[in-house]
Amino acid sequence: MQVKNGSTVSVHYRGTLGDGTEFDNSRVRGEALNFQVGSGQMIRGFNDALVGMSIGQTKSVTLSPAEAYGPRHPEATQVVPRSAFGPDFEFIVGGTIQGNGPNGPFLAKIHEVADSEVTLDMNHPLAGEELNFEIELVAVDDDKSSDAWTPSMKKAQLYQIAKSRGLGVTTKYTKAQLVEALSA
C-alpha cells in the first residue's frame, strides 16, 4: 500500500541540520509520529516526501527552508521592556521563552538584552535552515475496511492491520506475535 494524500501514517524519523546536529528523533522519544498526509499537520517538504512511499521503506530527504519553516525574517523581532518579565526573570541570550500573544501561544528566542529592554526573535527556531530527514514508513491506513491479511505478509503490513483493528500491538511485536494476535 502506497501513501497518498489523505493516508494516515505512522513514521519514525530523525531530523538533522546541515552540520549534522540532531534536532528531533522519534526513536529517542520511543514513539512513531502519526498524522494524516496532506492535512497541514506537517511541514510541506516532509509531507511531500511520504507520498508514494510503501510500508517498510526508508527515505532520506533534504528540505530547503522554503519546504520547511521558511526563511528567517529580520523584521520578525520585537523589543519588549525588561519590566514585562518581572524582577526575578533570568535573561539568557540565545535562550527561548514562551508567551501568549493575540494569535495564541508563541516561542521567542532572546536575541539581545539591554538595561531597559529585551529584543526577541519571533522566527521559528528552524526558520532559514536546510533540514535533513531520515524517514521510515511504519504503517499506512487508507481504508480500515481493507484489512484482509495472510501470514506471508511483511511484518510492517501485519502491524498496520492489527493496529487498525485496535489489537493493542506495538512495533516491538515479532511477526509471529502479530500473526497470533490477528488469528485470535
PDB file of C-alpha atoms in Angstrom:
ATOM      1  CA  MET A   1       0.000   0.000   0.000  1.00  0.00           C
ATOM      2  CA  GLN A   2       1.466   3.356  -1.001  1.00  0.00           C
ATOM      3  CA  VAL A   3       1.000   6.654   0.800  1.00  0.00           C
ATOM      4  CA  LYS A   4      -1.239   9.230  -0.843  1.00  0.00           C
ATOM      5  CA  ASN A   5      -2.783  12.496   0.317  1.00  0.00           C
ATOM      6  CA  GLY A   6      -5.373  11.582   2.929  1.00  0.00           C
ATOM      7  CA  SER A   7      -3.491   8.498   4.177  1.00  0.00           C
ATOM      8  CA  THR A   8      -2.992   8.214   7.913  1.00  0.00           C
ATOM      9  CA  VAL A   9       0.613   7.194   8.504  1.00  0.00           C
ATOM     10  CA  SER A  10       2.991   6.183  11.277  1.00  0.00           C
ATOM     11  CA  VAL A  11       6.627   7.109  10.687  1.00  0.00           C
ATOM     12  CA  HIS A  12       9.906   7.028  12.521  1.00  0.00           C
ATOM     13  CA  TYR A  13      12.259   9.820  11.598  1.00  0.00           C
ATOM     14  CA  ARG A  14      15.481  11.572  12.504  1.00  0.00           C
ATOM     15  CA  GLY A  15      15.937  15.271  11.726  1.00  0.00           C
ATOM     16  CA  THR A  16      19.344  16.951  11.450  1.00  0.00           C
ATOM     17  CA  LEU A  17      20.683  20.341  10.452  1.00  0.00           C
ATOM     18  CA  GLY A  18      23.212  20.825   7.660  1.00  0.00           C
ATOM     19  CA  ASP A  19      26.088  20.451  10.142  1.00  0.00           C
ATOM     20  CA  GLY A  20      24.717  17.110  11.376  1.00  0.00           C
ATOM     21  CA  THR A  21      23.246  18.426  14.637  1.00  0.00           C
ATOM     22  CA  GLU A  22      20.203  16.326  15.528  1.00  0.00           C
ATOM     23  CA  PHE A  23      17.122  18.393  16.383  1.00  0.00           C
ATOM     24  CA  ASP A  24      14.497  15.639  16.572  1.00  0.00           C
ATOM     25  CA  ASN A  25      14.320  11.841  16.664  1.00  0.00           C
ATOM     26  CA  SER A  26      11.125   9.808  17.087  1.00  0.00           C
ATOM     27  CA  ARG A  27      13.053   6.714  18.208  1.00  0.00           C
ATOM     28  CA  VAL A  28      14.656   8.657  21.073  1.00  0.00           C
ATOM     29  CA  ARG A  29      11.139   9.639  22.163  1.00  0.00           C
ATOM     30  CA  GLY A  30      10.157   5.968  21.807  1.00  0.00           C
ATOM     31  CA  GLU A  31       7.082   6.587  19.686  1.00  0.00           C
ATOM     32  CA  ALA A  32       6.350   6.811  15.982  1.00  0.00           C
ATOM     33  CA  LEU A  33       4.766  10.003  14.660  1.00  0.00           C
ATOM     34  CA  ASN A  34       1.160   9.551  13.486  1.00  0.00           C
ATOM     35  CA  PHE A  35      -0.597  12.039  11.203  1.00  0.00           C
ATOM     36  CA  GLN A  36      -2.753  12.417   8.128  1.00  0.00           C
ATOM     37  CA  VAL A  37      -0.797  13.229   4.962  1.00  0.00           C
ATOM     38  CA  GLY A  38      -1.956  16.437   3.297  1.00  0.00           C
ATOM     39  CA  SER A  39      -3.829  17.738   6.351  1.00  0.00           C
ATOM     40  CA  GLY A  40      -1.408  20.586   7.063  1.00  0.00           C
ATOM     41  CA  GLN A  41      -0.138  18.999  10.285  1.00  0.00           C
ATOM     42  CA  MET A  42       3.422  18.707   8.978  1.00  0.00           C
ATOM     43  CA  ILE A  43       5.820  20.932   7.073  1.00  0.00           C
ATOM     44  CA  ARG A  44       5.260  20.719   3.318  1.00  0.00           C
ATOM     45  CA  GLY A  45       8.535  19.018   2.373  1.00  0.00           C
ATOM     46  CA  PHE A  46       8.181  16.271   4.997  1.00  0.00           C
ATOM     47  CA  ASN A  47       4.598  15.665   3.916  1.00  0.00           C
ATOM     48  CA  ASP A  48       5.525  15.561   0.210  1.00  0.00           C
ATOM     49  CA  ALA A  49       8.405  13.126   0.847  1.00  0.00           C
ATOM     50  CA  LEU A  50       5.968  10.499   2.142  1.00  0.00           C
ATOM     51  CA  VAL A  51       3.680  10.439  -0.897  1.00  0.00           C
ATOM     52  CA  GLY A  52       4.381   7.259  -2.860  1.00  0.00           C
ATOM     53  CA  MET A  53       6.289   5.503  -0.055  1.00  0.00           C
ATOM     54  CA  SER A  54       5.420   1.912   0.908  1.00  0.00           C
ATOM     55  CA  ILE A  55       5.363   0.290   4.344  1.00  0.00           C
ATOM     56  CA  GLY A  56       8.886  -0.590   5.486  1.00  0.00           C
ATOM     57  CA  GLN A  57      10.521   1.801   3.015  1.00  0.00           C
ATOM     58  CA  THR A  58      13.091   4.332   4.218  1.00  0.00           C
ATOM     59  CA  LYS A  59      13.964   7.599   2.552  1.00  0.00           C
ATOM     60  CA  SER A  60      16.499  10.385   3.116  1.00  0.00           C
ATOM     61  CA  VAL A  61      15.433  13.874   2.087  1.00  0.00           C
ATOM     62  CA  THR A  62      16.949  17.342   2.314  1.00  0.00           C
ATOM     63  CA  LEU A  63      14.467  20.196   2.595  1.00  0.00           C
ATOM     64  CA  SER A  64      15.193  23.773   1.632  1.00  0.00           C
ATOM     65  CA  PRO A  65      13.976  26.481   4.029  1.00  0.00           C
ATOM     66  CA  ALA A  66      11.033  27.103   1.662  1.00  0.00           C
ATOM     67  CA  GLU A  67       9.967  23.436   2.035  1.00  0.00           C
ATOM     68  CA  ALA A  68      10.373  23.540   5.818  1.00  0.00           C
ATOM     69  CA  TYR A  69       9.855  26.547   8.122  1.00  0.00           C
ATOM     70  CA  GLY A  70      10.527  29.285   5.584  1.00  0.00           C
ATOM     71  CA  PRO A  71      13.264  31.914   5.500  1.00  0.00           C
ATOM     72  CA  ARG A  72      14.368  33.949   8.501  1.00  0.00           C
ATOM     73  CA  HIS A  73      12.656  37.329   8.583  1.00  0.00           C
ATOM     74  CA  PRO A  74      14.889  40.025  10.125  1.00  0.00           C
ATOM     75  CA  GLU A  75      11.801  42.143  10.758  1.00  0.00           C
ATOM     76  CA  ALA A  76      10.317  39.402  12.967  1.00  0.00           C
ATOM     77  CA  THR A  77      11.859  40.848  16.110  1.00  0.00           C
ATOM     78  CA  GLN A  78      10.164  42.659  18.929  1.00  0.00           C
ATOM     79  CA  VAL A  79      11.626  44.962  21.564  1.00  0.00           C
ATOM     80  CA  VAL A  80       9.977  44.462  24.955  1.00  0.00           C
ATOM     81  CA  PRO A  81      10.592  46.337  28.232  1.00  0.00           C
ATOM     82  CA  ARG A  82      12.514  44.213  30.750  1.00  0.00           C
ATOM     83  CA  SER A  83       9.844  45.088  33.295  1.00  0.00           C
ATOM     84  CA  ALA A  84       7.349  42.947  31.323  1.00  0.00           C
ATOM     85  CA  PHE A  85       9.142  39.828  32.584  1.00  0.00           C
ATOM     86  CA  GLY A  86       9.180  40.521  36.309  1.00  0.00           C
ATOM     87  CA  PRO A  87      12.112  41.347  38.586  1.00  0.00           C
ATOM     88  CA  ASP A  88      13.447  37.797  39.026  1.00  0.00           C
ATOM     89  CA  PHE A  89      13.441  36.732  35.368  1.00  0.00           C
ATOM     90  CA  GLU A  90      16.871  35.492  34.242  1.00  0.00           C
ATOM     91  CA  PHE A  91      17.665  36.631  30.699  1.00  0.00           C
ATOM     92  CA  ILE A  92      19.957  34.314  28.737  1.00  0.00           C
ATOM     93  CA  VAL A  93      20.886  35.439  25.234  1.00  0.00           C
ATOM     94  CA  GLY A  94      20.044  32.555  22.902  1.00  0.00           C
ATOM     95  CA  GLY A  95      17.528  31.150  25.363  1.00  0.00           C
ATOM     96  CA  THR A  96      13.907  30.551  24.460  1.00  0.00           C
ATOM     97  CA  ILE A  97      10.825  31.897  26.178  1.00  0.00           C
ATOM     98  CA  GLN A  98       7.171  31.016  25.749  1.00  0.00           C
ATOM     99  CA  GLY A  99       4.471  33.654  25.751  1.00  0.00           C
ATOM    100  CA  ASN A 100       0.884  34.334  24.787  1.00  0.00           C
ATOM    101  CA  GLY A 101       0.066  36.861  22.103  1.00  0.00           C
ATOM    102  CA  PRO A 102      -3.029  37.976  20.220  1.00  0.00           C
ATOM    103  CA  ASN A 103      -2.672  34.944  17.901  1.00  0.00           C
ATOM    104  CA  GLY A 104      -2.142  32.436  20.714  1.00  0.00           C
ATOM    105  CA  PRO A 105       0.970  30.912  22.310  1.00  0.00           C
ATOM    106  CA  PHE A 106       4.379  31.553  20.777  1.00  0.00           C
ATOM    107  CA  LEU A 107       8.067  30.794  21.289  1.00  0.00           C
ATOM    108  CA  ALA A 108      10.688  33.508  21.005  1.00  0.00           C
ATOM    109  CA  LYS A 109      14.465  33.483  21.217  1.00  0.00           C
ATOM    110  CA  ILE A 110      16.182  36.095  23.387  1.00  0.00           C
ATOM    111  CA  HIS A 111      18.324  37.904  20.846  1.00  0.00           C
ATOM    112  CA  GLU A 112      19.694  40.839  22.846  1.00  0.00           C
ATOM    113  CA  VAL A 113      19.437  42.142  26.421  1.00  0.00           C
ATOM    114  CA  ALA A 114      19.930  45.822  27.275  1.00  0.00           C
ATOM    115  CA  ASP A 115      19.489  47.759  30.529  1.00  0.00           C
ATOM    116  CA  SER A 116      15.820  48.536  29.999  1.00  0.00           C
ATOM    117  CA  GLU A 117      14.688  46.317  27.117  1.00  0.00           C
ATOM    118  CA  VAL A 118      14.956  42.875  25.563  1.00  0.00           C
ATOM    119  CA  THR A 119      14.958  42.072  21.839  1.00  0.00           C
ATOM    120  CA  LEU A 120      13.076  38.890  20.969  1.00  0.00           C
ATOM    121  CA  ASP A 121      13.416  36.944  17.716  1.00  0.00           C
ATOM    122  CA  MET A 122       9.970  35.649  16.769  1.00  0.00           C
ATOM    123  CA  ASN A 123      11.140  33.445  13.862  1.00  0.00           C
ATOM    124  CA  HIS A 124      10.614  29.703  14.175  1.00  0.00           C
ATOM    125  CA  PRO A 125      13.849  28.242  15.637  1.00  0.00           C
ATOM    126  CA  LEU A 126      14.418  26.252  12.417  1.00  0.00           C
ATOM    127  CA  ALA A 127      13.495  29.069  10.002  1.00  0.00           C
ATOM    128  CA  GLY A 128      16.170  29.627   7.369  1.00  0.00           C
ATOM    129  CA  GLU A 129      17.680  26.181   7.950  1.00  0.00           C
ATOM    130  CA  GLU A 130      18.160  23.388   5.444  1.00  0.00           C
ATOM    131  CA  LEU A 131      16.793  20.270   7.155  1.00  0.00           C
ATOM    132  CA  ASN A 132      17.739  16.628   6.594  1.00  0.00           C
ATOM    133  CA  PHE A 133      15.329  13.822   7.443  1.00  0.00           C
ATOM    134  CA  GLU A 134      15.726  10.056   7.519  1.00  0.00           C
ATOM    135  CA  ILE A 135      12.176   8.710   7.324  1.00  0.00           C
ATOM    136  CA  GLU A 136      10.903   5.136   7.787  1.00  0.00           C
ATOM    137  CA  LEU A 137       7.264   4.406   6.970  1.00  0.00           C
ATOM    138  CA  VAL A 138       5.973   2.056   9.679  1.00  0.00           C
ATOM    139  CA  ALA A 139       2.274   1.930   8.798  1.00  0.00           C
ATOM    140  CA  VAL A 140      -0.254   3.431   6.402  1.00  0.00           C
ATOM    141  CA  ASP A 141      -4.019   3.300   6.704  1.00  0.00           C
ATOM    142  CA  ASP A 142      -6.105   4.323   3.689  1.00  0.00           C
ATOM    143  CA  ASP A 143      -9.188   2.207   4.210  1.00  0.00           C
ATOM    144  CA  LYS A 144      -9.908   0.474   7.502  1.00  0.00           C
ATOM    145  CA  SER A 145     -12.325  -1.916   5.805  1.00  0.00           C
ATOM    146  CA  SER A 146      -9.463  -3.313   3.734  1.00  0.00           C
ATOM    147  CA  ASP A 147      -7.830  -5.411   6.431  1.00  0.00           C
ATOM    148  CA  ALA A 148      -7.500  -8.853   4.886  1.00  0.00           C
ATOM    149  CA  TRP A 149      -4.191 -10.473   5.763  1.00  0.00           C
ATOM    150  CA  THR A 150      -2.110 -13.578   5.203  1.00  0.00           C
ATOM    151  CA  PRO A 151       0.785 -14.942   7.293  1.00  0.00           C
ATOM    152  CA  SER A 152       3.127 -14.384   4.328  1.00  0.00           C
ATOM    153  CA  MET A 153       2.735 -10.574   4.538  1.00  0.00           C
ATOM    154  CA  LYS A 154       5.612  -8.421   5.753  1.00  0.00           C
ATOM    155  CA  LYS A 155       5.747  -7.633   9.458  1.00  0.00           C
ATOM    156  CA  ALA A 156       5.022  -3.931   8.857  1.00  0.00           C
ATOM    157  CA  GLN A 157       1.857  -4.777   6.909  1.00  0.00           C
ATOM    158  CA  LEU A 158       0.650  -7.150   9.628  1.00  0.00           C
ATOM    159  CA  TYR A 159       1.360  -4.468  12.239  1.00  0.00           C
ATOM    160  CA  GLN A 160      -0.706  -1.902  10.336  1.00  0.00           C
ATOM    161  CA  ILE A 161      -3.691  -4.261  10.023  1.00  0.00           C
ATOM    162  CA  ALA A 162      -3.515  -5.330  13.689  1.00  0.00           C
ATOM    163  CA  LYS A 163      -3.284  -1.700  14.786  1.00  0.00           C
ATOM    164  CA  SER A 164      -6.267  -0.706  12.599  1.00  0.00           C
ATOM    165  CA  ARG A 165      -8.270  -3.462  14.340  1.00  0.00           C
ATOM    166  CA  GLY A 166      -7.401  -1.971  17.733  1.00  0.00           C
ATOM    167  CA  LEU A 167      -5.470  -5.028  18.909  1.00  0.00           C
ATOM    168  CA  GLY A 168      -3.042  -3.046  21.086  1.00  0.00           C
ATOM    169  CA  VAL A 169       0.087  -4.183  19.265  1.00  0.00           C
ATOM    170  CA  THR A 170       3.386  -2.284  19.229  1.00  0.00           C
ATOM    171  CA  THR A 171       6.231  -2.084  16.721  1.00  0.00           C
ATOM    172  CA  LYS A 172       8.209  -4.371  19.068  1.00  0.00           C
ATOM    173  CA  TYR A 173       5.944  -7.350  18.293  1.00  0.00           C
ATOM    174  CA  THR A 174       7.590 -10.084  16.236  1.00  0.00           C
ATOM    175  CA  LYS A 175       5.955 -11.246  13.017  1.00  0.00           C
ATOM    176  CA  ALA A 176       4.852 -14.459  14.784  1.00  0.00           C
ATOM    177  CA  GLN A 177       3.244 -12.443  17.601  1.00  0.00           C
ATOM    178  CA  LEU A 178       1.378 -10.299  15.062  1.00  0.00           C
ATOM    179  CA  VAL A 179       0.076 -13.393  13.232  1.00  0.00           C
ATOM    180  CA  GLU A 180      -1.049 -14.837  16.589  1.00  0.00           C
ATOM    181  CA  ALA A 181      -2.831 -11.592  17.551  1.00  0.00           C
ATOM    182  CA  LEU A 182      -4.605 -11.419  14.191  1.00  0.00           C
ATOM    183  CA  SER A 183      -5.594 -15.106  14.401  1.00  0.00           C
ATOM    184  CA  ALA A 184      -7.203 -14.790  17.839  1.00  0.00           C
TER     185      ALA A 184
END
